[in-house]
């Protein structure tokens, strides 16, 4: 029985296609894939599925599926389409009784819907997905207590602290873990005095480079040390530039 690679992903911009049936998609270096349009994704975007069939082995299907994931990732970034391929994992679990019941009725193996790639033998798997959303409520008196607590913390607040707090707040509105991580790293970097600390740090590296040059080290050892020092200097410069751009962007926005 042939194997199938199935990739479920999120599109930022919904497709203007007929959702009643599959659409054949040709991708260089891969078999023809069938595109299936899903429901709207939360909080925005649309689910879509690409399926490639007739692979002789599970390994062939997985290799093709992973290549498809890379293509989706690059296409979303380069063309600014916005494609979230997920991590090919699911936290939804079913009890053994449910697995046995599905097997008895359909003769198929039960699998939970996945955001990403799954590979399986064709016509052997039943995929079940569950969409759920929750919300947290806050009472007015609880909000009042939090505001009272924070009032004492804003005395003498600096621009860096303001930018840090803004970035942290923005991260709470981002559903993707990757986006939250980037914003929170930026929040920490926004607190740093990049001009003073960065300049001193780079000056120290330059002095170490000059010291190494005067030592009677073998040439390969000098090369290795200087390469490491150069990397550290470039990393600091890149961090300074990144924080300055991020800070400017958020100041501009506010």
Short mmCIF file of C-alpha atoms in Angstrom, two decimals, residues 31-188:
data_model
loop_
_atom_site.label_atom_id
_atom_site.label_comp_id
_atom_site.label_asym_id
_atom_site.label_seq_id
_atom_site.Cartn_x
_atom_site.Cartn_y
_atom_site.Cartn_z
CA UNK A 31 4.86 15.05 -7.18
CA UNK A 32 1.66 16.91 -7.95
CA UNK A 33 0.02 17.91 -4.68
CA UNK A 34 -3.68 18.26 -3.94
CA UNK A 35 -4.62 21.47 -2.18
CA UNK A 36 -7.53 21.36 0.25
CA UNK A 37 -8.85 24.58 1.80
CA UNK A 38 -9.88 24.36 5.44
CA UNK A 39 -11.71 26.54 7.92
CA UNK A 40 -10.68 29.97 9.14
CA UNK A 41 -7.76 29.86 11.58
CA UNK A 42 -7.80 31.59 14.95
CA UNK A 43 -7.23 34.49 15.43
CA UNK A 44 -6.74 35.16 11.69
CA UNK A 45 -5.76 33.42 8.48
CA UNK A 46 -6.98 30.18 6.95
CA UNK A 47 -6.08 26.52 7.26
CA UNK A 48 -4.90 24.70 4.14
CA UNK A 49 -3.67 21.16 3.43
CA UNK A 50 -1.34 19.87 0.71
CA UNK A 51 -1.34 16.11 0.10
CA UNK A 52 1.15 14.12 -2.00
CA UNK A 53 0.46 10.44 -2.64
CA UNK A 54 1.81 7.22 -4.18
CA UNK A 55 5.17 7.06 -2.40
CA UNK A 56 6.73 3.59 -2.33
CA UNK A 57 8.16 3.93 1.19
CA UNK A 58 7.54 5.97 4.32
CA UNK A 59 11.03 7.47 4.04
CA UNK A 60 10.36 8.78 0.51
CA UNK A 61 7.10 10.34 1.68
CA UNK A 62 8.79 11.99 4.66
CA UNK A 63 11.68 13.39 2.60
CA UNK A 64 9.22 14.89 0.10
CA UNK A 65 7.04 16.24 2.92
CA UNK A 66 9.99 17.90 4.64
CA UNK A 67 11.03 19.49 1.33
CA UNK A 68 7.48 20.75 0.88
CA UNK A 69 7.63 22.29 4.37
CA UNK A 70 10.86 24.11 3.48
CA UNK A 71 9.31 25.40 0.25
CA UNK A 72 6.24 26.67 2.13
CA UNK A 73 8.46 28.34 4.73
CA UNK A 74 10.59 30.17 2.16
CA UNK A 75 7.61 31.10 -0.03
CA UNK A 76 5.81 32.65 2.92
CA UNK A 77 8.86 34.67 4.00
CA UNK A 78 10.24 35.79 0.62
CA UNK A 79 6.93 36.68 -1.01
CA UNK A 80 5.48 38.07 2.26
CA UNK A 81 2.52 35.72 1.91
CA UNK A 82 2.67 34.63 5.54
CA UNK A 83 2.71 30.84 5.95
CA UNK A 84 2.85 29.15 9.37
CA UNK A 85 3.98 25.52 8.93
CA UNK A 86 3.86 24.64 12.64
CA UNK A 87 6.05 22.02 14.34
CA UNK A 88 4.36 18.79 13.17
CA UNK A 89 3.18 18.06 16.70
CA UNK A 90 -0.15 17.74 18.44
CA UNK A 91 -1.12 17.86 22.10
CA UNK A 92 -4.50 16.21 21.53
CA UNK A 93 -4.67 12.67 22.89
CA UNK A 94 -7.37 9.99 22.67
CA UNK A 95 -8.02 7.14 25.08
CA UNK A 96 -7.43 3.55 24.00
CA UNK A 97 -11.20 2.95 24.06
CA UNK A 98 -11.70 5.63 21.39
CA UNK A 99 -8.87 4.18 19.29
CA UNK A 100 -10.48 0.73 19.54
CA UNK A 101 -13.93 2.09 18.64
CA UNK A 102 -12.65 3.86 15.51
CA UNK A 103 -10.72 0.76 14.50
CA UNK A 104 -13.83 -1.38 14.92
CA UNK A 105 -16.07 0.94 12.87
CA UNK A 106 -13.73 2.20 10.14
CA UNK A 107 -10.85 -0.26 10.31
CA UNK A 108 -8.50 2.74 10.48
CA UNK A 109 -5.93 4.10 12.89
CA UNK A 110 -7.06 7.24 14.72
CA UNK A 111 -4.77 10.27 14.58
CA UNK A 112 -5.26 13.77 15.94
CA UNK A 113 -5.09 16.68 13.51
CA UNK A 114 -1.58 18.11 13.26
CA UNK A 115 -0.23 21.56 12.44
CA UNK A 116 2.54 20.43 10.10
CA UNK A 117 3.61 17.16 8.43
CA UNK A 118 2.29 13.64 8.95
CA UNK A 119 3.15 10.58 6.87
CA UNK A 120 1.05 7.43 6.70
CA UNK A 121 -0.15 4.60 4.48
CA UNK A 122 -3.02 5.69 2.30
CA UNK A 123 -6.53 4.71 3.41
CA UNK A 124 -5.31 3.48 6.81
CA UNK A 125 -5.72 6.60 8.93
CA UNK A 126 -8.68 8.57 10.22
CA UNK A 127 -7.70 12.16 11.14
CA UNK A 128 -9.81 13.98 13.71
CA UNK A 129 -9.42 17.65 14.60
CA UNK A 130 -10.98 19.69 17.38
CA UNK A 131 -11.13 23.49 17.41
CA UNK A 132 -11.55 25.20 20.76
CA UNK A 133 -11.12 28.73 22.05
CA UNK A 134 -11.11 30.11 25.56
CA UNK A 135 -10.99 33.51 27.18
CA UNK A 136 -10.07 34.92 30.59
CA UNK A 137 -12.19 37.50 32.36
CA UNK A 138 -10.96 40.12 34.78
CA UNK A 139 -13.10 41.99 37.30
CA UNK A 140 -12.96 45.77 37.51
CA UNK A 141 -11.73 45.70 41.12
CA UNK A 142 -8.92 43.31 40.12
CA UNK A 143 -7.88 45.73 37.38
CA UNK A 144 -8.00 48.56 39.90
CA UNK A 145 -5.67 46.67 42.29
CA UNK A 146 -3.19 46.02 39.49
CA UNK A 147 -3.18 49.66 38.48
CA UNK A 148 -2.65 50.72 42.10
CA UNK A 149 0.29 48.33 42.41
CA UNK A 150 1.87 49.60 39.19
CA UNK A 151 1.47 53.30 40.01
CA UNK A 152 4.50 53.24 42.29
CA UNK A 153 6.67 51.63 39.60
CA UNK A 154 6.44 54.35 36.96
CA UNK A 155 8.23 57.10 38.89
CA UNK A 156 11.29 58.12 36.87
CA UNK A 157 10.45 55.68 34.09
CA UNK A 158 12.99 55.87 31.24
CA UNK A 159 12.42 55.55 27.49
CA UNK A 160 14.14 52.16 27.56
CA UNK A 161 11.79 50.91 30.26
CA UNK A 162 8.85 52.29 28.30
CA UNK A 163 9.93 50.44 25.15
CA UNK A 164 10.52 47.27 27.15
CA UNK A 165 7.03 47.38 28.65
CA UNK A 166 5.49 48.10 25.24
CA UNK A 167 7.27 45.11 23.67
CA UNK A 168 6.20 42.81 26.51
CA UNK A 169 2.58 43.93 26.13
CA UNK A 170 2.73 43.41 22.37
CA UNK A 171 4.00 39.86 22.91
CA UNK A 172 0.80 38.93 24.78
CA UNK A 173 -1.24 39.70 21.65
CA UNK A 174 0.84 37.41 19.39
CA UNK A 175 -0.55 33.86 19.17
CA UNK A 176 2.60 32.21 17.79
CA UNK A 177 5.29 31.15 20.27
CA UNK A 178 8.07 32.24 17.89
CA UNK A 179 6.69 35.78 17.68
CA UNK A 180 6.31 35.98 21.45
CA UNK A 181 9.91 34.86 21.91
CA UNK A 182 11.33 37.46 19.50
CA UNK A 183 9.37 40.30 21.09
CA UNK A 184 10.41 39.29 24.62
CA UNK A 185 14.08 39.03 23.65
CA UNK A 186 13.74 42.48 22.10
CA UNK A 187 12.17 43.72 25.33
CA UNK A 188 15.24 42.66 27.32
#
